[in-house]
Structures are given as C-alpha cells and as structure tokens.
CSV table of C-alpha atoms in Angstrom, one decimal:
chain,number,residue,atom,x,y,z
X,21,MET,CA,-94.0,-48.1,-47.8
X,22,ARG,CA,-90.8,-48.8,-46.4
X,23,ALA,CA,-90.1,-52.0,-44.3
X,24,ARG,CA,-88.1,-51.2,-41.0
X,25,PRO,CA,-85.2,-53.7,-40.6
X,26,LEU,CA,-86.1,-53.4,-36.8
X,27,LEU,CA,-89.2,-55.7,-37.5
X,28,ALA,CA,-87.6,-59.1,-36.9
X,29,ALA,CA,-85.6,-59.3,-33.6
X,30,LEU,CA,-83.9,-56.1,-33.1
X,31,VAL,CA,-81.7,-56.9,-30.0
X,32,ALA,CA,-84.3,-59.1,-28.6
X,33,LEU,CA,-85.0,-57.6,-25.1
X,34,ALA,CA,-87.3,-60.5,-24.7
X,35,SER,CA,-87.3,-63.2,-22.4
X,36,GLY,CA,-87.7,-61.8,-19.0
X,37,ALA,CA,-87.4,-59.3,-16.3
X,38,ALA,CA,-85.3,-61.6,-14.2
X,39,ALA,CA,-83.7,-64.9,-14.1
X,40,CYS,CA,-80.6,-66.3,-12.5
X,41,THR,CA,-78.0,-65.5,-9.8
X,42,SER,CA,-75.2,-63.4,-10.9
X,43,GLU,CA,-72.7,-66.4,-9.7
X,44,ASP,CA,-74.1,-69.0,-12.1
X,45,ALA,CA,-76.6,-68.6,-15.0
X,46,ARG,CA,-78.0,-72.1,-14.0
X,47,GLY,CA,-78.8,-71.0,-10.5
X,48,PRO,CA,-77.8,-73.0,-7.3
X,49,GLU,CA,-78.8,-76.6,-7.1
X,50,PRO,CA,-81.0,-77.6,-4.3
X,51,ALA,CA,-80.9,-80.2,-1.6
X,52,ALA,CA,-82.7,-83.2,-1.5
X,53,PRO,CA,-86.6,-82.8,-1.1
X,54,LEU,CA,-87.9,-82.2,2.6
X,55,SER,CA,-91.1,-83.3,4.0
X,56,ALA,CA,-93.9,-80.9,5.3
X,57,GLY,CA,-93.8,-78.6,8.3
X,58,GLY,CA,-90.6,-76.9,9.4
X,59,GLY,CA,-88.6,-78.7,6.8
X,60,VAL,CA,-90.3,-77.1,3.9
X,61,ALA,CA,-90.0,-73.7,5.5
X,62,ALA,CA,-86.3,-74.4,6.1
X,63,ALA,CA,-85.8,-75.4,2.5
X,64,ALA,CA,-87.4,-72.3,1.4
X,65,ALA,CA,-85.2,-70.1,3.5
X,66,GLY,CA,-82.2,-72.0,2.2
X,67,ALA,CA,-83.3,-71.2,-1.5
X,68,ALA,CA,-83.6,-67.5,-0.5
X,69,SER,CA,-80.1,-67.3,1.2
X,70,ALA,CA,-78.5,-69.1,-1.8
X,71,VAL,CA,-79.1,-65.8,-3.8
X,72,SER,CA,-76.0,-63.8,-2.9
X,73,ALA,CA,-76.5,-60.4,-1.5
X,74,ALA,CA,-75.8,-57.5,-3.6
X,75,PRO,CA,-75.6,-53.7,-3.1
X,76,ALA,CA,-79.2,-52.1,-2.5
X,77,GLY,CA,-78.9,-50.0,-5.5
X,78,ASP,CA,-80.4,-46.5,-6.3
X,79,PRO,CA,-83.9,-46.4,-7.8
X,80,GLY,CA,-83.3,-42.9,-9.0
X,81,ARG,CA,-80.3,-44.0,-11.0
X,82,GLY,CA,-82.1,-47.2,-12.1
X,83,GLN,CA,-84.8,-45.1,-13.6
X,84,ARG,CA,-82.5,-43.1,-15.7
X,85,LEU,CA,-80.8,-46.2,-16.7
X,86,VAL,CA,-84.0,-47.9,-17.8
X,87,ALA,CA,-84.5,-45.0,-20.1
X,88,GLU,CA,-80.9,-45.0,-21.3
X,89,TYR,CA,-81.0,-48.7,-22.2
X,90,GLN,CA,-84.5,-48.1,-23.8
X,91,CYS,CA,-86.2,-51.0,-22.2
X,92,ASN,CA,-89.5,-49.9,-23.4
X,93,ARG,CA,-88.6,-50.7,-26.8
X,94,CYS,CA,-89.3,-54.2,-26.1
X,95,HIS,CA,-91.0,-54.3,-22.5
X,96,ASP,CA,-94.1,-52.8,-21.1
X,97,GLY,CA,-94.2,-52.0,-17.5
X,98,THR,CA,-91.0,-50.0,-17.3
X,99,GLY,CA,-92.5,-46.7,-16.0
X,100,GLN,CA,-91.5,-45.0,-19.3
X,101,ALA,CA,-93.8,-43.8,-22.0
X,102,PRO,CA,-94.4,-46.5,-24.6
X,103,ALA,CA,-91.9,-46.4,-27.6
X,104,PRO,CA,-93.4,-45.2,-30.8
X,105,ARG,CA,-94.3,-48.1,-33.0
X,106,ASP,CA,-91.6,-47.2,-35.6
X,107,ALA,CA,-89.2,-47.8,-32.7
X,108,HIS,CA,-90.9,-50.5,-30.8
X,109,CYS,CA,-89.4,-53.8,-31.7
X,110,VAL,CA,-92.2,-56.2,-30.5
X,111,GLN,CA,-95.2,-54.1,-31.6
X,112,CYS,CA,-94.2,-54.3,-35.3
X,113,HIS,CA,-94.2,-57.9,-35.0
X,114,GLN,CA,-97.5,-58.1,-33.4
X,115,ASP,CA,-98.9,-55.9,-36.1
X,116,ILE,CA,-97.5,-58.0,-38.7
X,117,ALA,CA,-99.1,-61.2,-37.1
X,118,ALA,CA,-102.4,-59.4,-36.7
X,119,GLY,CA,-102.6,-58.0,-40.4
X,120,ARG,CA,-102.4,-54.4,-39.1
X,121,PHE,CA,-98.9,-53.4,-40.6
X,122,GLN,CA,-99.2,-51.5,-43.9
X,123,ALA,CA,-97.0,-53.3,-46.4
X,124,PRO,CA,-97.5,-55.3,-49.7
X,125,ALA,CA,-99.4,-58.6,-49.3
X,126,ALA,CA,-96.5,-60.7,-50.6
X,127,ALA,CA,-94.0,-59.3,-47.9
X,128,MET,CA,-96.7,-59.8,-45.3
X,129,LYS,CA,-97.0,-63.3,-46.3
X,130,ARG,CA,-93.2,-63.8,-46.4
X,131,TRP,CA,-92.9,-62.3,-43.1
X,132,ASN,CA,-95.5,-64.1,-41.2
X,133,GLU,CA,-94.1,-67.5,-42.6
X,134,ASN,CA,-90.8,-66.5,-40.6
X,135,LEU,CA,-92.1,-64.6,-37.7
X,136,VAL,CA,-91.2,-66.7,-34.9
X,137,GLN,CA,-89.4,-64.2,-32.5
X,138,LEU,CA,-90.3,-61.2,-30.6
X,139,ARG,CA,-94.0,-61.7,-30.8
X,140,ASP,CA,-94.2,-62.1,-27.0
X,141,VAL,CA,-92.2,-60.3,-24.3
X,142,PRO,CA,-92.8,-60.4,-20.6
X,143,SER,CA,-94.0,-57.0,-19.0
X,144,LEU,CA,-91.9,-55.5,-16.4
X,145,ALA,CA,-94.9,-54.5,-14.3
X,146,ALA,CA,-95.1,-55.6,-10.8
X,147,ALA,CA,-91.6,-56.9,-10.8
X,148,GLY,CA,-91.0,-56.1,-7.3
X,149,ASP,CA,-94.1,-58.1,-6.2
X,150,ARG,CA,-93.0,-61.2,-8.2
X,151,LEU,CA,-89.3,-61.4,-8.2
X,152,ARG,CA,-86.2,-61.1,-5.7
X,153,ARG,CA,-84.2,-57.9,-6.4
X,154,ASP,CA,-80.9,-59.8,-6.3
X,155,TRP,CA,-82.1,-62.2,-8.9
X,156,ILE,CA,-83.0,-59.4,-11.1
X,157,ARG,CA,-79.6,-57.9,-10.8
X,158,GLY,CA,-78.1,-61.3,-11.5
X,159,PHE,CA,-80.1,-61.9,-14.5
X,160,LEU,CA,-78.9,-58.5,-16.1
X,161,LEU,CA,-75.4,-59.4,-15.5
X,162,SER,CA,-75.7,-63.0,-16.7
X,163,PRO,CA,-78.8,-63.6,-18.7
X,164,HIS,CA,-79.8,-67.2,-19.9
X,165,ASP,CA,-82.7,-69.1,-21.5
X,166,LEU,CA,-85.3,-68.8,-18.9
X,167,ARG,CA,-88.3,-69.6,-21.2
X,168,PRO,CA,-87.4,-72.5,-23.1
X,169,ARG,CA,-90.3,-72.0,-25.5
X,170,LEU,CA,-89.6,-68.3,-26.4
X,171,HIS,CA,-87.2,-67.9,-29.4
X,172,ALA,CA,-85.2,-65.0,-28.2
X,173,THR,CA,-83.4,-64.5,-24.9
X,174,MET,CA,-82.5,-61.3,-22.8
X,175,PRO,CA,-79.3,-60.1,-24.6
X,176,ARG,CA,-76.0,-59.7,-22.6
X,177,LEU,CA,-75.7,-55.9,-22.4
X,178,ALA,CA,-73.0,-53.4,-21.7
X,179,ILE,CA,-74.0,-53.2,-18.1
X,180,GLY,CA,-72.0,-53.4,-14.8
X,181,PRO,CA,-72.7,-54.4,-11.4
X,182,GLU,CA,-73.4,-51.1,-10.0
X,183,GLN,CA,-75.8,-50.4,-12.9
X,184,ALA,CA,-77.6,-53.7,-12.5
X,185,SER,CA,-78.1,-53.0,-8.8
X,186,ASP,CA,-79.9,-49.5,-9.7
X,187,ILE,CA,-82.0,-51.1,-12.3
X,188,ALA,CA,-83.1,-53.8,-9.8
X,189,ALA,CA,-83.7,-51.3,-7.2
X,190,TYR,CA,-85.9,-49.2,-9.4
X,191,LEU,CA,-87.9,-52.3,-10.9
X,192,THR,CA,-88.6,-53.3,-7.2
X,193,ARG,CA,-89.1,-50.0,-5.7
X,194,ASP,CA,-93.0,-50.5,-4.8
X,195,ARG,CA,-92.6,-54.0,-3.6
X,196,ARG,CA,-95.5,-55.2,-1.2
X,197,GLU,CA,-94.0,-57.2,1.8
X,198,ARG,CA,-95.4,-60.4,2.6
X,199,PRO,CA,-94.8,-63.0,5.5
X,200,ARG,CA,-91.5,-64.5,5.0
X,201,GLU,CA,-92.4,-68.0,5.7
X,202,PRO,CA,-96.0,-68.9,4.5
X,203,LEU,CA,-95.1,-72.6,4.0
X,204,GLY,CA,-95.4,-74.0,7.4
X,205,GLY,CA,-97.4,-77.2,7.5
X,206,ALA,CA,-97.4,-77.4,3.6
X,207,SER,CA,-96.9,-80.7,2.0
X,208,ALA,CA,-94.5,-81.0,-1.0
X,209,ALA,CA,-96.1,-84.4,-1.8
X,210,ARG,CA,-99.4,-83.0,-2.0
X,211,GLY,CA,-97.8,-80.2,-4.1
X,212,ARG,CA,-96.4,-82.6,-6.6
X,213,GLU,CA,-100.1,-84.3,-6.9
X,214,LEU,CA,-101.5,-80.8,-7.5
X,215,TYR,CA,-98.8,-80.0,-10.1
X,216,GLU,CA,-100.0,-83.0,-12.2
X,217,ALA,CA,-103.7,-82.6,-11.3
X,218,LYS,CA,-103.7,-78.8,-12.4
X,219,GLY,CA,-102.0,-79.5,-15.6
X,220,CYS,CA,-99.0,-77.2,-14.9
X,221,GLY,CA,-96.8,-78.9,-17.2
X,222,THR,CA,-99.1,-77.9,-20.1
X,223,CYS,CA,-97.4,-74.6,-20.3
X,224,HIS,CA,-94.2,-75.0,-18.0
X,225,ALA,CA,-91.1,-76.9,-18.2
X,226,PHE,CA,-89.7,-78.0,-14.8
X,227,THR,CA,-86.2,-79.4,-16.0
X,228,GLY,CA,-84.6,-81.6,-13.4
X,229,ALA,CA,-87.6,-82.7,-11.8
X,230,ALA,CA,-87.8,-86.6,-12.2
X,231,GLY,CA,-91.0,-88.5,-12.7
X,232,LEU,CA,-93.4,-85.9,-13.7
X,233,THR,CA,-95.9,-87.0,-16.3
X,234,ALA,CA,-95.0,-85.7,-19.8
X,235,VAL,CA,-97.5,-83.4,-21.0
X,236,ALA,CA,-97.5,-82.2,-24.8
X,237,PRO,CA,-97.8,-78.4,-24.6
X,238,VAL,CA,-101.0,-77.0,-25.9
X,239,LYS,CA,-101.1,-75.7,-29.4
X,240,ALA,CA,-100.3,-71.9,-29.4
X,241,MET,CA,-102.9,-70.8,-31.8
X,242,GLU,CA,-104.6,-68.2,-30.1
X,243,LYS,CA,-103.1,-64.9,-28.9
X,244,GLU,CA,-103.7,-65.8,-25.3
X,245,THR,CA,-102.5,-69.4,-25.5
X,246,ARG,CA,-99.5,-68.6,-27.6
X,247,ALA,CA,-98.3,-65.9,-24.9
X,248,ALA,CA,-99.0,-68.3,-22.1
X,249,VAL,CA,-96.9,-71.1,-23.5
X,250,ALA,CA,-94.1,-68.8,-24.8
X,251,LEU,CA,-93.7,-67.0,-21.6
X,252,ALA,CA,-94.1,-69.7,-19.2
X,253,PRO,CA,-90.7,-69.9,-17.3
X,254,ASP,CA,-88.9,-73.2,-16.5
X,255,LEU,CA,-90.0,-73.8,-12.8
X,256,ARG,CA,-86.5,-75.0,-12.2
X,257,HIS,CA,-85.7,-71.4,-11.3
X,258,ALA,CA,-88.9,-70.7,-9.3
X,259,ARG,CA,-87.1,-71.1,-5.9
X,260,ASP,CA,-84.4,-68.7,-7.0
X,261,ARG,CA,-86.6,-66.0,-8.7
X,262,MET,CA,-89.4,-65.5,-6.0
X,263,GLU,CA,-89.9,-65.4,-2.3
X,264,PRO,CA,-92.0,-68.4,-1.0
X,265,ALA,CA,-94.8,-65.8,-0.1
X,266,ASP,CA,-94.7,-64.2,-3.5
X,267,LEU,CA,-94.8,-67.6,-5.2
X,268,VAL,CA,-98.0,-68.6,-3.3
X,269,ALA,CA,-99.7,-65.2,-4.0
X,270,TRP,CA,-98.9,-65.6,-7.5
X,271,VAL,CA,-100.3,-69.1,-7.9
X,272,LEU,CA,-103.6,-68.1,-6.2
X,273,ASP,CA,-104.3,-64.9,-8.3
X,274,PRO,CA,-101.8,-63.9,-10.8
X,275,GLY,CA,-103.9,-61.4,-12.5
X,276,ALA,CA,-104.2,-59.5,-9.2
X,277,ILE,CA,-100.5,-59.0,-8.9
X,278,LYS,CA,-100.0,-58.3,-12.7
X,279,PRO,CA,-103.0,-57.5,-14.6
X,280,GLY,CA,-102.8,-58.7,-18.1
X,281,THR,CA,-100.7,-61.6,-17.4
X,282,PRO,CA,-101.3,-64.5,-19.7
X,283,MET,CA,-100.9,-66.8,-16.5
X,284,PRO,CA,-104.3,-68.1,-16.0
X,285,GLN,CA,-105.9,-68.2,-12.6
X,286,VAL,CA,-106.2,-71.9,-11.6
X,287,PRO,CA,-108.7,-72.7,-9.0
X,288,MET,CA,-107.3,-73.7,-5.7
X,289,SER,CA,-107.5,-73.1,-2.1
X,290,PRO,CA,-104.7,-71.4,-0.2
X,291,ALA,CA,-103.6,-74.6,1.4
X,292,GLU,CA,-103.4,-76.0,-2.1
X,293,ALA,CA,-101.2,-73.0,-3.2
X,294,ARG,CA,-98.9,-73.5,-0.3
X,295,ASP,CA,-98.6,-77.2,-1.1
X,296,LEU,CA,-97.7,-76.4,-4.8
X,297,ALA,CA,-95.2,-73.9,-3.6
X,298,ALA,CA,-93.6,-76.3,-1.3
X,299,PHE,CA,-93.3,-78.7,-4.2
X,300,LEU,CA,-91.8,-76.1,-6.5
X,301,VAL,CA,-89.1,-74.9,-4.1
X,302,THR,CA,-87.9,-78.3,-2.5
X,303,ALA,CA,-88.3,-80.8,-5.3
X,304,GLN,CA,-85.0,-82.6,-5.8
X,305,LEU,CA,-83.6,-81.5,-9.2
X,306,SER,CA,-80.8,-83.3,-11.2
X,307,PRO,CA,-77.8,-81.2,-12.0
X,308,ARG,CA,-78.0,-79.7,-15.6
X,309,ALA,CA,-75.8,-81.5,-18.1
X,310,PRO,CA,-72.8,-79.5,-19.1
X,311,ALA,CA,-73.5,-77.6,-22.4
X,312,SER,CA,-71.0,-77.7,-25.3
X,313,ALA,CA,-70.5,-75.5,-28.3
X,314,PRO,CA,-70.7,-77.2,-31.8
X,315,ALA,CA,-67.7,-78.2,-33.4
X,316,ARG,CA,-66.1,-75.6,-35.7
X,317,LEU,CA,-66.4,-76.6,-39.4
X,318,PRO,CA,-63.3,-76.2,-41.7
X,319,PRO,CA,-63.7,-73.5,-44.5
X,320,LEU,CA,-65.3,-74.5,-47.6
X,321,SER,CA,-63.2,-75.3,-50.7
X,322,ARG,CA,-66.2,-74.1,-53.2
X,323,ARG,CA,-66.6,-70.4,-53.9
X,324,VAL,CA,-68.6,-68.4,-51.6
X,325,THR,CA,-70.0,-64.9,-52.5
X,326,TYR,CA,-71.4,-61.9,-50.6
X,327,ASP,CA,-74.6,-62.6,-52.0
X,328,GLU,CA,-75.0,-66.0,-50.4
X,329,VAL,CA,-73.6,-64.8,-47.1
X,330,ASP,CA,-76.0,-61.9,-47.2
X,331,ARG,CA,-79.0,-64.2,-48.2
X,332,ARG,CA,-78.2,-66.9,-45.6
X,333,VAL,CA,-76.8,-64.9,-42.6
X,334,PHE,CA,-76.6,-61.0,-42.7
X,335,ARG,CA,-80.1,-60.4,-44.1
X,336,GLY,CA,-81.7,-62.9,-41.6
X,337,THR,CA,-80.0,-61.7,-38.5
X,338,CYS,CA,-77.2,-59.2,-38.5
X,339,ARG,CA,-79.1,-56.5,-40.4
X,340,HIS,CA,-81.6,-56.0,-37.6
X,341,CYS,CA,-79.0,-54.4,-35.2
X,342,HIS,CA,-76.6,-53.2,-37.9
X,343,SER,CA,-78.9,-51.7,-40.7
X,344,GLU,CA,-79.2,-48.9,-43.1
X,345,PRO,CA,-80.3,-45.5,-41.4
X,346,ASP,CA,-81.8,-44.2,-44.4
X,347,TYR,CA,-84.0,-47.1,-44.7
X,348,ALA,CA,-85.3,-46.9,-41.1
X,349,LEU,CA,-86.0,-43.3,-40.5
X,350,GLY,CA,-82.5,-42.7,-39.2
X,351,ASP,CA,-82.3,-45.6,-37.0
X,352,GLY,CA,-79.6,-48.1,-38.0
X,353,GLY,CA,-80.0,-50.2,-34.9
X,354,PRO,CA,-77.9,-50.3,-31.7
X,355,GLY,CA,-74.8,-51.9,-33.7
X,356,ASN,CA,-74.9,-48.7,-36.1
X,357,THR,CA,-76.4,-45.7,-34.8
X,358,GLY,CA,-76.4,-46.9,-31.3
X,359,GLY,CA,-79.2,-47.8,-28.8
X,360,PHE,CA,-79.8,-50.0,-25.8
X,361,GLY,CA,-76.9,-48.5,-24.0
X,362,PHE,CA,-74.6,-49.2,-26.8
X,363,LYS,CA,-72.3,-46.5,-28.4
X,364,PRO,CA,-72.7,-45.8,-32.2
X,365,ARG,CA,-70.4,-48.1,-33.8
X,366,GLY,CA,-71.2,-47.2,-37.4
X,367,LEU,CA,-71.3,-50.9,-38.6
X,368,ASN,CA,-73.8,-51.2,-41.5
X,369,ILE,CA,-74.3,-54.8,-42.6
X,370,ALA,CA,-76.9,-53.9,-45.1
X,371,THR,CA,-74.7,-53.6,-48.0
X,372,TYR,CA,-71.3,-54.9,-49.2
X,373,GLU,CA,-69.8,-51.5,-49.0
X,374,GLY,CA,-71.2,-51.1,-45.4
X,375,ILE,CA,-69.7,-54.1,-43.9
X,376,ALA,CA,-66.4,-53.4,-45.6
X,377,ALA,CA,-66.2,-49.8,-44.1
X,378,GLY,CA,-66.0,-51.6,-40.7
X,379,TYR,CA,-66.7,-50.1,-37.4
X,380,VAL,CA,-65.8,-47.0,-35.0
X,381,ASP,CA,-63.7,-48.0,-32.1
X,382,ASP,CA,-63.5,-46.1,-28.6
X,383,GLN,CA,-61.0,-43.6,-30.1
X,384,GLY,CA,-63.1,-42.8,-33.1
X,385,GLU,CA,-61.1,-44.7,-35.6
X,386,ARG,CA,-62.4,-47.1,-38.2
X,387,ARG,CA,-61.4,-50.8,-37.9
X,388,SER,CA,-62.3,-53.8,-40.0
X,389,VAL,CA,-64.3,-56.5,-38.8
X,390,PHE,CA,-62.3,-58.9,-40.7
X,391,SER,CA,-59.1,-58.0,-38.9
X,392,ARG,CA,-57.7,-61.2,-37.1
X,393,GLY,CA,-57.1,-61.5,-33.4
X,394,PRO,CA,-54.3,-63.1,-31.6
X,395,ASP,CA,-55.9,-66.6,-32.3
X,396,GLY,CA,-55.9,-65.8,-36.0
X,397,VAL,CA,-59.9,-65.7,-36.0
X,398,PRO,CA,-61.6,-62.8,-37.8
X,399,ARG,CA,-63.3,-60.4,-35.4
X,400,LEU,CA,-66.7,-61.0,-37.0
X,401,VAL,CA,-66.2,-64.8,-36.8
X,402,ALA,CA,-65.1,-64.5,-33.2
X,403,ALA,CA,-68.2,-62.6,-32.2
X,404,LEU,CA,-70.3,-65.4,-33.9
X,405,LEU,CA,-68.5,-68.0,-32.1
X,406,ALA,CA,-68.8,-66.2,-28.7
X,407,ARG,CA,-72.5,-66.5,-29.1
X,408,GLN,CA,-72.3,-70.2,-29.3
X,409,ALA,CA,-70.0,-70.1,-26.1
X,410,GLU,CA,-72.6,-67.9,-24.2
X,411,GLU,CA,-75.2,-70.6,-24.9
X,412,ALA,CA,-72.7,-73.2,-23.5
X,413,ASP,CA,-72.4,-71.0,-20.3
X,414,ARG,CA,-69.0,-70.0,-21.4
X,415,ALA,CA,-69.4,-66.1,-21.8
X,416,ASP,CA,-66.2,-64.3,-22.8
X,417,PRO,CA,-66.0,-60.9,-21.0
X,418,ALA,CA,-63.9,-59.5,-23.9
X,419,VAL,CA,-66.2,-60.6,-26.7
X,420,ARG,CA,-69.9,-60.2,-26.9
X,421,GLY,CA,-71.7,-62.7,-28.6
X,422,MET,CA,-73.6,-62.1,-32.0
X,423,PRO,CA,-76.5,-62.3,-32.8
X,424,LEU,CA,-77.3,-60.6,-29.6
X,425,GLY,CA,-80.1,-62.3,-27.6
X,426,LEU,CA,-80.9,-64.6,-30.5
X,427,PRO,CA,-80.1,-68.2,-31.0
X,428,ALA,CA,-76.5,-68.6,-32.0
X,429,LEU,CA,-75.7,-69.3,-35.7
X,430,GLY,CA,-75.3,-72.9,-36.7
X,431,PRO,CA,-71.7,-74.3,-37.6
X,432,GLU,CA,-72.7,-74.3,-41.2
X,433,GLU,CA,-73.8,-70.5,-41.3
X,434,ILE,CA,-70.6,-69.7,-39.4
X,435,GLN,CA,-68.5,-71.9,-41.8
X,436,LEU,CA,-70.1,-69.9,-44.7
X,437,VAL,CA,-68.8,-66.5,-43.3
X,438,GLU,CA,-65.6,-67.8,-42.4
X,439,SER,CA,-65.1,-69.3,-45.8
X,440,TRP,CA,-66.2,-66.0,-47.5
X,441,ILE,CA,-63.7,-64.1,-45.5
X,442,ALA,CA,-60.8,-66.6,-46.2
X,443,GLN,CA,-61.5,-66.3,-49.9
X,444,GLY,CA,-60.9,-62.4,-49.9
X,445,ARG,CA,-64.7,-61.4,-49.7
X,446,PRO,CA,-65.8,-62.0,-53.2
X,447,GLN,CA,-69.0,-60.0,-54.3
C-alpha cells in the first residue's frame, strides 16, 4: 500500500468560503455600540456599506473557475462532483482518523499522532444565503485566519480581481433575498446577555469585544463537537461576512439554511435572535494589535545536512505540494505537476536530486530554488519568510509565502534551511 503524500495538508483549502474585505484582511473597525431601535439598524447598514462594492461577476465563468481551481478537492458544496478519494485532500485525513484508510498499523498510529490539519473544512453549500458576495471576493484575494481553532487557512491562490468576482458570483447565484433591516427595535444590550447565557463563547471567539465571560472551549473529542469548535468563525467578522437578515435567520435555524452544518440550533425566539444579531453587529471592538513577523536568526555554525532538513522541514510540510508523482498515482502536488490553478513547476522536494533540479519558469527553463534575489536571500528561504510576513498582514505580491495555507515555519526551522544552503547543501 502506497501512502499518498497528499494525505497531510495538501494546499489547505481549508478555512472558509469567505472572510474579509478586499481592502483589509482584518475588516473595517466598527463605530461605538449603539442602542436599540433605529441606531441598531443604522449601524447594521453602516457595516454593510463598509464592504467595498465590486464588479458583479459572471457566474458561468465562476463555475468554470471553481473547476479549474479544484475547489472540490477540499470543499463540499462546490456544485462539482466530489473529487476521488485519492485526490481529495481532506477525505484522506478523515479516513485515517476514522481507521478506514488501508495502511500498516504502525503508519496509521504515527499519522494519527500528528493529524491536526485538514480534518475539518467548511462546506461551500448555501454560501449565497449566508455570506456577502463582496466579502467572498475579498477573501479570495486576501485570505486571513478566520477560524482561530482551525490549523490551516485558505491559501493565497494565483487569482485576480475579475476571477474572484466571477467565483463569488457563482457561489452566491442562488441567493434568497431577505428584508434588508430586520433589527428595528432590537436591543444590543439584551443580545449581549443572550450571548453569555446561550454559551456562544464555548465554540466562538469574539476578539476585540471587551468584558465577555471567558469560556473554555469544549473538548473536541467527538466528530460533531470537534467540527463545531474547529469551524466556528471569529465573530469579530460577522458584521462584514453577513447581512443582518441572514445573520438572524442563521442564528434561528442554521440547519435549515445549510443542512449538515455543525453549528447547533440553539433554542431562542425571533426577537432574541434579532437582539443577538444586534449585539454581534454593533459591539464596540478594540483595534487589533499590529502583527509582526519573528526575528530572523543567523545561520548556524554547526554542520547541517539534507537528512536533517528533510526530516524537520521538507518531509513535514513541503512534500505535500512538491511530491514525487510516481508515489502518488501521477499527482506530484500543485507545486510539481500543477493543480489548484497553478501551472506545473516541476519542483520535487521529495528527494535531494529533486530539489537540486529546481523548478520550471514561465519560459520553460529550469531555475534553481537556491539562487539569490537582489537582497541576497535564496529563493527558497524568501518564500518561507514571505509566509511569516503574510501572517503579519504584509503579503508581498511578488512572492507567494510557503507553506501555502499552513502556519509559517518557525525561526529555527527557517534558520535550519538557510544554514544548509549557506553550507553548500551537504547531503
């Protein structure tokens, strides 16, 4: 039995169908909280207008792009046929965790000990009934960490504004319109009390909202509990992701909108749902603290070999997108044989010879991943540093951070790679 390298976090199209605005990955900061009545409605309308308008997009082109970007390899609800298991990044992980994957017991035990990523991925079903079109577009262009308890994030794909508009139009093509302002007479103060009483913080973070009772998340042991906790978005973004009417309908009966969602139906009246929505869209939020990338460490003086770098870095992350095609039924991952909208680059990091052979540029020429840019940083190291910068909200349009959609490598791991390259890449 050959274990497929796509088992563990291939590209990580994981953390959501939509998230932030296209202007700022953090979303616009709200004004001070307002009282019930017209103030709540006005604040909700203001939150909607804060999401910048975008081209309407073409749903037909969007459908073709969803197929081209292979969204069905991670997400359900794409309108495409499910990907085969050998090509489905998430199903393999789920099968391993459930003991359904056919592999030696020792390998299964080792995989399960480290299986923390890509076991839960949000479905794109009913996206139009839940999420603002412009917000989906913005997320595709500038993804961020929407679900703080989910290991992976939506990767920064090679996608432009027109393509993002088309995909957003396709995902929201069947939207059911609801009244625009359902919050008249709602009380944000009562909504805050409901938030506490109903235990919303058990699964959800609400960063920036001061004074909420700290709640320890439930132990994510059972499938339903784990998925509910992992997929619960930070409610800081609710005002930007959803129209107030959609938010009320979702709170009342999430399963009626998106069958199979791990979000439970919490008993409450329509009036209570409006109060809760009023709190979510008007609560005063403190600005997010500026993020910073870790300090870069100097090269090590001790000898660093390929075996050590492979064991500590390449094998754990890089191989999943830059793997050996013969080991995975011809699929070497998006960074090698292509996929998820990326051209085949022929970069195989599964072997020493493969990484030494480099990648194929747009002209079809082989290039070294160890060549240095104008700043003297090797191309491979620059990609690893770029992922740290992306997590600090400083994405470089010219460099795609790696590992794609997964947490950045730590300073010690990047130091190891950089030291190995500086020492002449000894085996």
